[in-house]
XYZ file of C-alpha atoms in Angstrom:
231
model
C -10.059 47.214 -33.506
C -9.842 49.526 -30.423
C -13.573 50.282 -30.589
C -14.096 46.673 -30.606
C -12.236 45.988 -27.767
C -13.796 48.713 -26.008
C -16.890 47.653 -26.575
C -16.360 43.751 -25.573
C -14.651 45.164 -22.105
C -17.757 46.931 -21.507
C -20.007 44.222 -21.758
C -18.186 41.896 -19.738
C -18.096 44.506 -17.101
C -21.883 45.017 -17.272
C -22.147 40.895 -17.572
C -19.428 40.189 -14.849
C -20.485 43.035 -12.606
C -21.947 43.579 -9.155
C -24.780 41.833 -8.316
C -27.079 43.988 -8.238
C -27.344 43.883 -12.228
C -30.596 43.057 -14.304
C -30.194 39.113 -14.980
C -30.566 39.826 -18.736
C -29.708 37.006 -21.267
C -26.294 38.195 -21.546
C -25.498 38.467 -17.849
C -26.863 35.229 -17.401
C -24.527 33.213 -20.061
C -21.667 34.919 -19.446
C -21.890 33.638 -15.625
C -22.292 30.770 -15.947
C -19.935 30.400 -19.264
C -17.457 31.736 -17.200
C -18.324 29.869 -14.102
C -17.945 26.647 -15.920
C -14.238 27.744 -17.159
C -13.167 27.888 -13.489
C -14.962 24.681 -12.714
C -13.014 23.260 -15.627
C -9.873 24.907 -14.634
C -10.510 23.126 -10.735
C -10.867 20.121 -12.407
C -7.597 19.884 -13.978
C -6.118 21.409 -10.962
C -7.606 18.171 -9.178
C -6.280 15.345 -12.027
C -2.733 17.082 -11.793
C -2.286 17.210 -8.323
C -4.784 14.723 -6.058
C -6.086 12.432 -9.157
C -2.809 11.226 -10.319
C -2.557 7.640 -9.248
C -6.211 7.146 -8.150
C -8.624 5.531 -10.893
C -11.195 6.024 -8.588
C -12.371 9.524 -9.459
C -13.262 9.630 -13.045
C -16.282 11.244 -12.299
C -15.105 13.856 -9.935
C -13.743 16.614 -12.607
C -17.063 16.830 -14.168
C -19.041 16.859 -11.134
C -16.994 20.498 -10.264
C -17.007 21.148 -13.458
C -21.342 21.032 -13.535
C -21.115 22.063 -9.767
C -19.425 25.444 -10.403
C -22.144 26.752 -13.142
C -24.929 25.461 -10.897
C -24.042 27.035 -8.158
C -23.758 30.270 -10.443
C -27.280 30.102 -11.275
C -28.372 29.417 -8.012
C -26.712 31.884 -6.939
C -28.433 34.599 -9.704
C -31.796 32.747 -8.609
C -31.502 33.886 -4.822
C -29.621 37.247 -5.541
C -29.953 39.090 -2.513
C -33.381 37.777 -1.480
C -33.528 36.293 1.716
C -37.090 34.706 1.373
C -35.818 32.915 -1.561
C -32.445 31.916 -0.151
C -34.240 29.879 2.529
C -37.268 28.538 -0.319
C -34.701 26.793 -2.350
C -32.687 25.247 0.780
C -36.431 23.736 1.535
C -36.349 22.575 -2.078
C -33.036 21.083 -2.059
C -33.394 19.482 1.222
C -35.144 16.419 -0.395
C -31.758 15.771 -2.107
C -30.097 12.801 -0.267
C -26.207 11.821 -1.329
C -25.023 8.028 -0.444
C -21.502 8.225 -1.483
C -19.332 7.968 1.184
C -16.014 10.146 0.446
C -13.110 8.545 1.306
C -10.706 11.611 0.971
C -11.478 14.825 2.829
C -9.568 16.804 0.405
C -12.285 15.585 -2.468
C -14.187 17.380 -0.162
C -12.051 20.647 -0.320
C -12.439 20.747 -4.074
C -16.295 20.196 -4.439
C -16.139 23.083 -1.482
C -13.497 24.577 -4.078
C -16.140 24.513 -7.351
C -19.293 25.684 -4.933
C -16.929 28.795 -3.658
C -15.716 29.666 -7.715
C -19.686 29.471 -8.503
C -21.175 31.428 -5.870
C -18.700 34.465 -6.522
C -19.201 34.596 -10.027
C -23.122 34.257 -10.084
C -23.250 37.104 -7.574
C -20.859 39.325 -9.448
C -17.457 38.913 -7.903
C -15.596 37.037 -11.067
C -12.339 38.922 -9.738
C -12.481 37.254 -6.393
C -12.667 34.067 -8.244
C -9.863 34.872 -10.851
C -7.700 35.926 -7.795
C -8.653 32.720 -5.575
C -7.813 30.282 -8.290
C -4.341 30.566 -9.210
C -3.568 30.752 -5.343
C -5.966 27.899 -4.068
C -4.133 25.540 -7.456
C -0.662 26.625 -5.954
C -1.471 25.385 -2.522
C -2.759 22.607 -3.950
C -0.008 22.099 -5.771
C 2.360 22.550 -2.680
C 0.426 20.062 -0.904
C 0.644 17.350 -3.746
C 4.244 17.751 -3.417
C 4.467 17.251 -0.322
C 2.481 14.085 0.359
C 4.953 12.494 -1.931
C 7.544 11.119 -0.013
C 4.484 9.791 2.432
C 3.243 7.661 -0.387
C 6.025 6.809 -1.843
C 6.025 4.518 1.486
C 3.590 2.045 -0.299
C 2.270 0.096 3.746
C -0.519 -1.219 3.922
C -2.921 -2.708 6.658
C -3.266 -6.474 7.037
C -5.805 -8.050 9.088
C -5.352 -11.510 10.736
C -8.062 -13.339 12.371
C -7.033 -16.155 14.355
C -8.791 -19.027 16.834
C -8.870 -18.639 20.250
C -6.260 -19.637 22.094
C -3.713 -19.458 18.480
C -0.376 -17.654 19.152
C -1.232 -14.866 16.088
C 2.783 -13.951 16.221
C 3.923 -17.504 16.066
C 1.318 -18.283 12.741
C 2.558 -14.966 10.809
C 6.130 -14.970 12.104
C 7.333 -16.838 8.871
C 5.377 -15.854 6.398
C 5.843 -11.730 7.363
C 9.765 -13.261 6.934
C 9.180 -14.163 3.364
C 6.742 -11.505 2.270
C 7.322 -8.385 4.451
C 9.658 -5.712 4.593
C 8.717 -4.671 8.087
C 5.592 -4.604 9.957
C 3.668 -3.319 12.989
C 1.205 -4.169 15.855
C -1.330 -2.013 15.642
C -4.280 -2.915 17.333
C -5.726 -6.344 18.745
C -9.003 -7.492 19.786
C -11.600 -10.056 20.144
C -14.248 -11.144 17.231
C -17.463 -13.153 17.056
C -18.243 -12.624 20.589
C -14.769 -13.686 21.991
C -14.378 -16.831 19.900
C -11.692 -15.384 17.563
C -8.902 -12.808 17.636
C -8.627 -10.204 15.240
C -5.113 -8.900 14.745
C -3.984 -5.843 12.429
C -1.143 -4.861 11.122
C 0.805 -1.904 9.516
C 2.939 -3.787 6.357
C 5.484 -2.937 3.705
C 4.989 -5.652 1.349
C 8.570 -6.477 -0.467
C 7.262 -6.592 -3.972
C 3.934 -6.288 -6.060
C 3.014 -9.768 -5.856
C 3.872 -10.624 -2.408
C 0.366 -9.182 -1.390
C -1.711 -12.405 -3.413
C 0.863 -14.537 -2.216
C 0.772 -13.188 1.678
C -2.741 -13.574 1.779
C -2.529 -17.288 -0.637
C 0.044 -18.260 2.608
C -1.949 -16.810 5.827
C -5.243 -18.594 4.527
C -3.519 -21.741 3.708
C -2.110 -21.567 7.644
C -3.470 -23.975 10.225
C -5.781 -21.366 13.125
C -5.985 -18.622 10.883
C -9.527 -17.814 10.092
C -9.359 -14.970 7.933
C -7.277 -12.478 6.007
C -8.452 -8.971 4.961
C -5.254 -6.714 3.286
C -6.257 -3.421 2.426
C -3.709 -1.245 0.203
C -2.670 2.219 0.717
């Protein structure tokens, strides 16, 4: 059993080692094996802590997931050639991403998976086994915190009104009925001056006063549009 163990411990040292050794079958799968563990391990890090409420990243624990043991190979690819380092960038270059992200701390975590891959695929697994458990606690710490924030629940209401329309005296009673509170935030003029677009920081007072605020602003004599965007 002991000479077993031994003997495992010494490969993964020789797999998991510095960089500069031979990328040999073994070195190569345990890299990126182990890269896509981490990646896995960022990705539930993510659904327990950023992902709870939102439906809108299903995709976003396999993408670090995929990211982390790609990056590990690219990283084995370039090693500590310089030449090839700036070959691939040309390569990759002709790469174009669309998606707009609407969080910056999505951002954090792809950042997160690319960091976990590089280190392992150049040899530095402890750096990553020492960086995760501290990056999930801060994430972690930072869920926690953002709580009471959302808890909040405002949202942003837009109201565009005719020229020449008092937009206080048109929303006046139906903020009364629907709202909790609200807040002038910004106003300004539309379709070349013709309109006036006015917006809003709300607390709606339950979950369906937002269908029925919007059911009673468009119904409302001057009002033009309605646009209610929730947090």
């Amino acid at each position: 059993m002991l000479e077993w163990w031994e003997t495992t411990n010494a490969w993964m040292r020789h797999a998991l080692g510095g960089n500069d050794e031979p990328r040999t079958a073994d070195v190569i799968a345990a890299r990126v094996l182990l890269a896509a563990v981490y990646g896995f391990v960022a990705a539930v890090i993510f659904r327990l802590t950023l992902a709870r409420n939102r439906p809108d990243v299903r995709t976003m624990p396999t993408t670090l997931v995929l990211l982390s043991a790609l990056i590990a190979l690219v990283s084995m690819v370039i090693g500590d050639k310089l030449a090839q380092a700036f070959g691939l960038v040309g390569a990759l270059s002709i790469i174009r991403f669309r998606t707009v992200v609407d969080d910056t701390a999505d951002t954090a975590f792809v950042i997160f998976a690319v960091v976990i891959g590089m280190a392992i695929g150049n040899g530095f697994a402890l750096l990553a086994t020492v960086g995760l458990p501290l990056i999930g606690g801060a994430a972690a710490v930072m869920a926690w915190w953002d709580t009471p924030r959302a808890v909040d629940k405002r949202a942003v209401l837009k109201v565009r009104v005719g020229l020449g329309v008092d937009p206080a005296a048109v929303v006046a009673p139906h903020f009364a009925e629907h709202l909790s509170s609200h807040t002038l935030t910004s106003l300004e003029t539309a379709n070349k001056g013709a309109c006036v677009e006015v917006a809003y920081s709300v607390k709606l007072k339950g979950d369906g006063a937002a269908l029925a605020l919007v059911n009673a602003l468009n119904k409302t004599e001057g009002v033009q549009g309605v646009e209610l965007k929730l947090s």
